[in-house]
């Protein structure tokens, strides 16, 4: 079994910064892409950023230049550094990982962490 545990959400003023972390644990052979998604009230879940196992990141247009995704493969952890936060960044943020475990590739989601940006 594989678990993803997030940390780092909270309340911040517009223009501020937060750093999210997501650590994978359990029976892990390897982790392919890892990513961050978010879901605001009344809206669909959307991609924020993804990162390949080699460290190449891709971003939604709405966060380019403000957010940075990174990972520490030795720790099975992915990070999201969020700078210049805006009220429209308010959402529940979810981490996802594509994990090879027990000879199979499966997708795992974390429980979500609330990010609230006040104006």
PDB file of C-alpha atoms in Angstrom:
ATOM      1  CA  UNK A   1       0.000   0.000   0.000  1.00  0.00           C
ATOM      2  CA  UNK A   2       1.112   3.555  -0.729  1.00  0.00           C
ATOM      3  CA  UNK A   3       0.176   6.698   1.177  1.00  0.00           C
ATOM      4  CA  UNK A   4       0.640  10.354   0.275  1.00  0.00           C
ATOM      5  CA  UNK A   5       0.698  12.881   3.096  1.00  0.00           C
ATOM      6  CA  UNK A   6       0.550  16.611   2.455  1.00  0.00           C
ATOM      7  CA  UNK A   7       1.575  19.498   4.644  1.00  0.00           C
ATOM      8  CA  UNK A   8       2.048  23.238   4.397  1.00  0.00           C
ATOM      9  CA  UNK A   9      -1.351  24.694   3.616  1.00  0.00           C
ATOM     10  CA  UNK A  10      -2.846  27.606   5.499  1.00  0.00           C
ATOM     11  CA  UNK A  11      -4.013  31.202   5.411  1.00  0.00           C
ATOM     12  CA  UNK A  12      -1.864  33.894   3.827  1.00  0.00           C
ATOM     13  CA  UNK A  13      -2.364  37.449   2.636  1.00  0.00           C
ATOM     14  CA  UNK A  14      -2.280  38.315  -1.037  1.00  0.00           C
ATOM     15  CA  UNK A  15       1.299  38.674  -2.205  1.00  0.00           C
ATOM     16  CA  UNK A  16       2.545  36.186   0.347  1.00  0.00           C
ATOM     17  CA  UNK A  17       4.113  32.769  -0.029  1.00  0.00           C
ATOM     18  CA  UNK A  18       3.468  29.199   1.035  1.00  0.00           C
ATOM     19  CA  UNK A  19       5.293  25.946   0.459  1.00  0.00           C
ATOM     20  CA  UNK A  20       3.417  22.693   0.147  1.00  0.00           C
ATOM     21  CA  UNK A  21       5.014  19.306   0.648  1.00  0.00           C
ATOM     22  CA  UNK A  22       3.780  15.845  -0.213  1.00  0.00           C
ATOM     23  CA  UNK A  23       5.595  12.718   0.936  1.00  0.00           C
ATOM     24  CA  UNK A  24       4.930   9.256  -0.419  1.00  0.00           C
ATOM     25  CA  UNK A  25       5.516   6.199   1.716  1.00  0.00           C
ATOM     26  CA  UNK A  26       4.823   2.494   1.673  1.00  0.00           C
ATOM     27  CA  UNK A  27       5.692  -0.230  -0.757  1.00  0.00           C
ATOM     28  CA  UNK A  28       7.266   1.903  -3.487  1.00  0.00           C
ATOM     29  CA  UNK A  29       9.488   0.616  -6.256  1.00  0.00           C
ATOM     30  CA  UNK A  30       9.664   3.905  -8.128  1.00  0.00           C
ATOM     31  CA  UNK A  31       7.680   7.080  -8.708  1.00  0.00           C
ATOM     32  CA  UNK A  32       7.090   8.503 -12.151  1.00  0.00           C
ATOM     33  CA  UNK A  33       5.371  11.870 -12.517  1.00  0.00           C
ATOM     34  CA  UNK A  34       4.200  13.757  -9.456  1.00  0.00           C
ATOM     35  CA  UNK A  35       1.869  16.693  -9.542  1.00  0.00           C
ATOM     36  CA  UNK A  36      -0.252  19.257  -7.792  1.00  0.00           C
ATOM     37  CA  UNK A  37      -3.898  19.930  -8.540  1.00  0.00           C
ATOM     38  CA  UNK A  38      -6.394  22.256  -6.941  1.00  0.00           C
ATOM     39  CA  UNK A  39     -10.121  22.570  -6.588  1.00  0.00           C
ATOM     40  CA  UNK A  40     -11.886  25.770  -5.662  1.00  0.00           C
ATOM     41  CA  UNK A  41     -15.483  25.795  -4.391  1.00  0.00           C
ATOM     42  CA  UNK A  42     -17.922  25.205  -7.222  1.00  0.00           C
ATOM     43  CA  UNK A  43     -15.166  24.495  -9.725  1.00  0.00           C
ATOM     44  CA  UNK A  44     -13.606  21.408 -11.223  1.00  0.00           C
ATOM     45  CA  UNK A  45     -10.261  20.119 -10.088  1.00  0.00           C
ATOM     46  CA  UNK A  46      -7.492  21.567 -12.248  1.00  0.00           C
ATOM     47  CA  UNK A  47      -3.855  20.880 -12.863  1.00  0.00           C
ATOM     48  CA  UNK A  48      -1.441  23.299 -11.225  1.00  0.00           C
ATOM     49  CA  UNK A  49       1.926  21.737 -12.009  1.00  0.00           C
ATOM     50  CA  UNK A  50       3.507  18.385 -12.727  1.00  0.00           C
ATOM     51  CA  UNK A  51       7.095  17.196 -12.586  1.00  0.00           C
ATOM     52  CA  UNK A  52       8.702  14.203 -14.251  1.00  0.00           C
ATOM     53  CA  UNK A  53      11.038  11.799 -12.499  1.00  0.00           C
ATOM     54  CA  UNK A  54      13.935  13.636 -14.142  1.00  0.00           C
ATOM     55  CA  UNK A  55      12.777  16.965 -12.744  1.00  0.00           C
ATOM     56  CA  UNK A  56      11.117  18.646 -15.693  1.00  0.00           C
ATOM     57  CA  UNK A  57       8.200  20.790 -14.604  1.00  0.00           C
ATOM     58  CA  UNK A  58       5.105  21.908 -16.470  1.00  0.00           C
ATOM     59  CA  UNK A  59       2.756  24.604 -15.200  1.00  0.00           C
ATOM     60  CA  UNK A  60      -0.735  25.905 -15.708  1.00  0.00           C
ATOM     61  CA  UNK A  61      -0.669  29.331 -17.342  1.00  0.00           C
ATOM     62  CA  UNK A  62      -2.319  30.856 -14.295  1.00  0.00           C
ATOM     63  CA  UNK A  63       0.654  30.031 -12.043  1.00  0.00           C
ATOM     64  CA  UNK A  64       3.617  30.349 -14.401  1.00  0.00           C
ATOM     65  CA  UNK A  65       6.294  32.595 -12.972  1.00  0.00           C
ATOM     66  CA  UNK A  66       4.789  32.437  -9.462  1.00  0.00           C
ATOM     67  CA  UNK A  67       4.819  28.738  -8.517  1.00  0.00           C
ATOM     68  CA  UNK A  68       7.726  26.305  -8.643  1.00  0.00           C
ATOM     69  CA  UNK A  69       7.416  22.538  -8.437  1.00  0.00           C
ATOM     70  CA  UNK A  70      10.351  20.424  -7.303  1.00  0.00           C
ATOM     71  CA  UNK A  71      11.003  16.963  -5.942  1.00  0.00           C
ATOM     72  CA  UNK A  72      13.445  15.035  -3.814  1.00  0.00           C
ATOM     73  CA  UNK A  73      13.547  11.520  -5.193  1.00  0.00           C
ATOM     74  CA  UNK A  74      15.543  10.213  -2.236  1.00  0.00           C
ATOM     75  CA  UNK A  75      12.699  11.285   0.046  1.00  0.00           C
ATOM     76  CA  UNK A  76       9.833  10.453  -2.358  1.00  0.00           C
ATOM     77  CA  UNK A  77       8.643  14.008  -1.809  1.00  0.00           C
ATOM     78  CA  UNK A  78       7.294  16.692  -4.088  1.00  0.00           C
ATOM     79  CA  UNK A  79       7.108  20.380  -3.220  1.00  0.00           C
ATOM     80  CA  UNK A  80       5.164  23.360  -4.483  1.00  0.00           C
ATOM     81  CA  UNK A  81       6.620  26.771  -3.718  1.00  0.00           C
ATOM     82  CA  UNK A  82       3.882  29.351  -4.178  1.00  0.00           C
ATOM     83  CA  UNK A  83       4.886  33.013  -4.358  1.00  0.00           C
ATOM     84  CA  UNK A  84       2.935  36.178  -5.112  1.00  0.00           C
ATOM     85  CA  UNK A  85      -0.243  34.436  -4.079  1.00  0.00           C
ATOM     86  CA  UNK A  86      -3.570  35.832  -5.224  1.00  0.00           C
ATOM     87  CA  UNK A  87      -7.077  35.398  -3.803  1.00  0.00           C
ATOM     88  CA  UNK A  88      -7.951  33.324  -6.865  1.00  0.00           C
ATOM     89  CA  UNK A  89      -5.336  30.775  -5.771  1.00  0.00           C
ATOM     90  CA  UNK A  90      -7.629  29.876  -2.873  1.00  0.00           C
ATOM     91  CA  UNK A  91      -8.497  26.190  -3.166  1.00  0.00           C
ATOM     92  CA  UNK A  92      -7.906  22.746  -1.760  1.00  0.00           C
ATOM     93  CA  UNK A  93      -4.595  21.546  -3.157  1.00  0.00           C
ATOM     94  CA  UNK A  94      -4.086  17.867  -3.897  1.00  0.00           C
ATOM     95  CA  UNK A  95      -0.892  15.991  -4.572  1.00  0.00           C
ATOM     96  CA  UNK A  96      -0.868  13.083  -7.008  1.00  0.00           C
ATOM     97  CA  UNK A  97       1.817  10.518  -7.735  1.00  0.00           C
ATOM     98  CA  UNK A  98       2.127   7.771 -10.337  1.00  0.00           C
ATOM     99  CA  UNK A  99       3.757   4.988  -8.350  1.00  0.00           C
ATOM    100  CA  UNK A 100       5.179   1.644  -9.401  1.00  0.00           C
ATOM    101  CA  UNK A 101       4.377  -0.747  -6.587  1.00  0.00           C
ATOM    102  CA  UNK A 102       4.013  -4.513  -6.563  1.00  0.00           C
ATOM    103  CA  UNK A 103       4.709  -4.688 -10.272  1.00  0.00           C
ATOM    104  CA  UNK A 104       1.917  -2.307 -11.208  1.00  0.00           C
ATOM    105  CA  UNK A 105       1.659   1.385 -11.988  1.00  0.00           C
ATOM    106  CA  UNK A 106      -1.064   3.111 -10.022  1.00  0.00           C
ATOM    107  CA  UNK A 107      -2.177   6.647  -9.360  1.00  0.00           C
ATOM    108  CA  UNK A 108      -2.364   7.850  -5.766  1.00  0.00           C
ATOM    109  CA  UNK A 109      -3.875  11.019  -4.326  1.00  0.00           C
ATOM    110  CA  UNK A 110      -3.226  12.792  -1.063  1.00  0.00           C
ATOM    111  CA  UNK A 111      -6.012  13.970   1.206  1.00  0.00           C
ATOM    112  CA  UNK A 112      -5.816  17.634   0.198  1.00  0.00           C
ATOM    113  CA  UNK A 113      -4.718  20.726   2.039  1.00  0.00           C
ATOM    114  CA  UNK A 114      -6.547  24.050   2.179  1.00  0.00           C
ATOM    115  CA  UNK A 115      -4.847  27.171   0.887  1.00  0.00           C
ATOM    116  CA  UNK A 116      -6.662  30.425   1.556  1.00  0.00           C
ATOM    117  CA  UNK A 117      -5.398  33.744   0.238  1.00  0.00           C
ATOM    118  CA  UNK A 118      -7.006  36.840   1.703  1.00  0.00           C
ATOM    119  CA  UNK A 119      -7.197  40.132  -0.150  1.00  0.00           C
TER     120      UNK A 119
END
